[in-house]
Short mmCIF file of N, CA and C in Angstrom, two decimals:
data_model
loop_
_atom_site.label_atom_id
_atom_site.label_comp_id
_atom_site.label_asym_id
_atom_site.label_seq_id
_atom_site.Cartn_x
_atom_site.Cartn_y
_atom_site.Cartn_z
N MET A 9 -27.37 -167.04 -106.71
CA MET A 9 -26.31 -167.44 -105.86
C MET A 9 -25.43 -166.20 -105.51
N MET A 10 -25.23 -165.89 -104.34
CA MET A 10 -24.49 -164.75 -103.97
C MET A 10 -22.99 -165.11 -103.94
N THR A 11 -22.16 -164.09 -104.33
CA THR A 11 -20.94 -164.24 -104.39
C THR A 11 -20.18 -163.98 -102.99
N PRO A 12 -19.28 -164.82 -102.57
CA PRO A 12 -18.88 -164.65 -101.12
C PRO A 12 -18.09 -163.19 -101.01
N MET A 13 -18.24 -162.51 -99.93
CA MET A 13 -17.44 -161.36 -99.74
C MET A 13 -16.12 -161.50 -99.26
N HIS A 14 -15.25 -161.04 -99.72
CA HIS A 14 -13.85 -160.83 -99.27
C HIS A 14 -13.45 -159.79 -98.39
N THR A 15 -13.51 -160.02 -97.13
CA THR A 15 -13.26 -158.89 -96.18
C THR A 15 -12.13 -157.95 -96.38
N ASP A 16 -10.98 -158.63 -97.02
CA ASP A 16 -9.79 -157.85 -97.39
C ASP A 16 -10.07 -156.75 -98.52
N LEU A 17 -11.04 -157.13 -99.20
CA LEU A 17 -11.14 -156.09 -100.55
C LEU A 17 -12.28 -155.24 -100.15
N MET A 18 -13.02 -155.39 -99.03
CA MET A 18 -14.07 -154.55 -98.55
C MET A 18 -13.73 -153.03 -98.38
N LYS A 19 -12.49 -152.89 -97.81
CA LYS A 19 -11.88 -151.54 -97.50
C LYS A 19 -11.76 -150.70 -98.85
N TYR A 20 -11.40 -151.46 -99.77
CA TYR A 20 -10.88 -150.66 -101.05
C TYR A 20 -12.13 -150.60 -101.96
N SER A 21 -13.31 -151.23 -101.59
CA SER A 21 -14.33 -151.20 -102.72
C SER A 21 -15.12 -149.76 -102.41
N VAL A 22 -15.03 -149.29 -101.43
CA VAL A 22 -15.64 -147.88 -101.01
C VAL A 22 -14.68 -146.97 -100.70
N PRO A 23 -14.66 -145.71 -101.21
CA PRO A 23 -13.77 -144.76 -100.89
C PRO A 23 -13.90 -144.37 -99.38
N SER A 24 -12.80 -144.33 -98.78
CA SER A 24 -12.64 -143.94 -97.37
C SER A 24 -11.41 -143.10 -97.07
N ALA A 25 -11.54 -142.58 -96.06
CA ALA A 25 -10.32 -141.85 -95.56
C ALA A 25 -9.20 -142.59 -95.00
N PRO A 26 -8.03 -142.42 -95.43
CA PRO A 26 -6.84 -143.17 -95.05
C PRO A 26 -6.85 -143.12 -93.40
N THR A 27 -6.41 -144.22 -92.85
CA THR A 27 -6.29 -144.30 -91.30
C THR A 27 -4.97 -143.67 -90.90
N LYS A 28 -4.84 -143.53 -89.74
CA LYS A 28 -3.67 -142.68 -89.06
C LYS A 28 -2.48 -143.50 -89.46
N HIS A 29 -2.46 -144.69 -89.40
CA HIS A 29 -1.20 -145.52 -89.85
C HIS A 29 -0.84 -145.36 -91.16
N GLU A 30 -1.85 -145.30 -92.13
CA GLU A 30 -1.68 -145.13 -93.52
C GLU A 30 -1.00 -143.81 -93.80
N ARG A 31 -1.59 -142.71 -93.32
CA ARG A 31 -1.07 -141.41 -93.40
C ARG A 31 0.40 -141.40 -92.95
N GLN A 32 0.72 -141.96 -91.89
CA GLN A 32 2.10 -141.95 -91.30
C GLN A 32 3.00 -142.65 -92.35
N THR A 33 2.34 -143.82 -92.75
CA THR A 33 3.32 -144.59 -93.72
C THR A 33 3.53 -143.70 -95.13
N LEU A 34 2.49 -143.13 -95.52
CA LEU A 34 2.48 -142.09 -96.77
C LEU A 34 3.46 -140.99 -96.56
N ARG A 35 3.35 -140.37 -95.20
CA ARG A 35 4.29 -139.25 -95.09
C ARG A 35 5.82 -139.74 -94.94
N ALA A 36 6.10 -140.92 -94.31
CA ALA A 36 7.33 -141.48 -94.30
C ALA A 36 8.06 -141.63 -95.72
N ARG A 37 7.06 -142.33 -96.54
CA ARG A 37 7.74 -142.62 -97.91
C ARG A 37 7.90 -141.35 -98.50
N ARG A 38 6.93 -140.29 -98.51
CA ARG A 38 7.00 -139.09 -99.17
C ARG A 38 8.48 -138.40 -98.68
N GLN A 39 8.72 -138.44 -97.47
CA GLN A 39 10.01 -137.99 -96.76
C GLN A 39 11.31 -138.69 -97.32
N ALA A 40 11.17 -140.18 -97.51
CA ALA A 40 12.23 -140.66 -97.82
C ALA A 40 12.60 -140.35 -99.48
N ARG A 41 11.45 -140.32 -100.18
CA ARG A 41 11.71 -139.91 -101.61
C ARG A 41 12.29 -138.40 -101.68
N ARG A 42 11.83 -137.54 -100.90
CA ARG A 42 12.18 -136.21 -100.99
C ARG A 42 13.76 -136.26 -100.59
N ALA A 43 14.18 -136.98 -99.41
CA ALA A 43 15.52 -137.08 -99.13
C ALA A 43 16.38 -137.76 -100.14
N ALA A 44 16.12 -138.77 -100.74
CA ALA A 44 16.82 -139.47 -101.96
C ALA A 44 16.76 -138.47 -103.04
N PHE A 45 15.97 -137.76 -103.40
CA PHE A 45 16.02 -136.84 -104.56
C PHE A 45 16.95 -135.75 -104.19
N SER A 46 16.78 -135.20 -103.07
CA SER A 46 17.84 -134.05 -102.62
C SER A 46 19.25 -134.55 -102.65
N ALA A 47 19.46 -135.79 -102.16
CA ALA A 47 20.73 -136.36 -102.13
C ALA A 47 21.34 -136.52 -103.69
N PHE A 48 20.29 -136.84 -104.49
CA PHE A 48 20.84 -137.15 -105.81
C PHE A 48 21.21 -135.78 -106.57
N ILE A 49 20.43 -134.87 -106.28
CA ILE A 49 20.62 -133.47 -106.87
C ILE A 49 21.97 -132.95 -106.32
N LYS A 50 22.14 -132.97 -105.03
CA LYS A 50 23.43 -132.52 -104.51
C LYS A 50 24.60 -133.29 -105.10
N LYS A 51 24.53 -134.58 -105.29
CA LYS A 51 25.64 -135.36 -105.75
C LYS A 51 25.93 -134.85 -107.35
N VAL A 52 24.70 -134.51 -108.11
CA VAL A 52 25.05 -134.13 -109.43
C VAL A 52 25.65 -132.79 -109.54
N LEU A 53 25.06 -132.00 -108.51
CA LEU A 53 25.66 -130.50 -108.49
C LEU A 53 27.21 -130.57 -108.13
N LEU A 54 27.51 -131.54 -107.36
CA LEU A 54 28.83 -131.55 -106.66
C LEU A 54 29.74 -131.91 -108.01
N HIS A 55 29.33 -132.74 -108.99
CA HIS A 55 29.99 -133.18 -110.10
C HIS A 55 30.17 -132.26 -111.19
N VAL A 56 29.14 -131.32 -111.18
CA VAL A 56 29.33 -130.44 -112.39
C VAL A 56 30.02 -129.16 -111.82
N SER A 57 30.98 -128.72 -112.49
CA SER A 57 31.80 -127.64 -112.11
C SER A 57 30.80 -126.36 -112.31
N ARG A 58 31.01 -125.44 -111.28
CA ARG A 58 30.22 -124.17 -111.30
C ARG A 58 30.60 -123.24 -112.57
N PHE A 59 31.88 -123.41 -112.82
CA PHE A 59 32.36 -122.61 -113.87
C PHE A 59 31.91 -122.81 -115.24
N SER A 60 31.66 -124.17 -115.54
CA SER A 60 31.18 -124.53 -116.88
C SER A 60 29.66 -124.23 -116.98
N VAL A 61 28.86 -124.33 -115.80
CA VAL A 61 27.42 -123.99 -115.87
C VAL A 61 27.36 -122.35 -116.09
N ALA A 62 28.22 -121.49 -115.51
CA ALA A 62 28.24 -120.32 -115.67
C ALA A 62 28.42 -119.88 -117.14
N LEU A 63 29.41 -120.73 -117.77
CA LEU A 63 29.86 -120.29 -119.26
C LEU A 63 28.69 -120.70 -120.12
N LYS A 64 27.99 -121.83 -119.81
CA LYS A 64 26.80 -122.21 -120.65
C LYS A 64 25.77 -121.32 -120.57
N ARG A 65 25.51 -120.71 -119.24
CA ARG A 65 24.47 -119.69 -119.07
C ARG A 65 24.84 -118.38 -119.89
N LEU A 66 26.12 -118.01 -119.97
CA LEU A 66 26.62 -117.02 -120.59
C LEU A 66 26.50 -117.02 -122.16
N ARG A 67 26.73 -118.29 -122.50
CA ARG A 67 26.63 -118.60 -124.03
C ARG A 67 25.19 -118.42 -124.43
N VAL A 68 24.24 -119.05 -123.77
CA VAL A 68 22.89 -119.02 -124.10
C VAL A 68 22.28 -117.42 -124.05
N ASN A 69 22.69 -116.72 -122.98
CA ASN A 69 22.28 -115.43 -123.12
C ASN A 69 22.89 -114.65 -124.25
N SER A 70 24.03 -114.85 -124.40
CA SER A 70 24.59 -114.07 -125.56
C SER A 70 24.12 -114.12 -126.90
N GLN A 71 23.46 -115.20 -127.07
CA GLN A 71 23.00 -115.67 -128.40
C GLN A 71 21.72 -114.91 -128.70
N PHE A 72 20.95 -114.42 -127.71
CA PHE A 72 19.78 -113.70 -127.90
C PHE A 72 19.93 -112.28 -128.16
#
């Protein structure tokens, strides 16, 4: 007895190149993640005073 084929799963059963729409979706997701990460880093850097970071670097370098 044969197992019925599920057409929804056929696409993923064999490796195939992503379609144009899938590439666009992946690119959009990547850009959104990059933008969110950049915003987070900027937010963190705004809350850290540059003077304290410079002091920490100076302390680390002076120990060696």
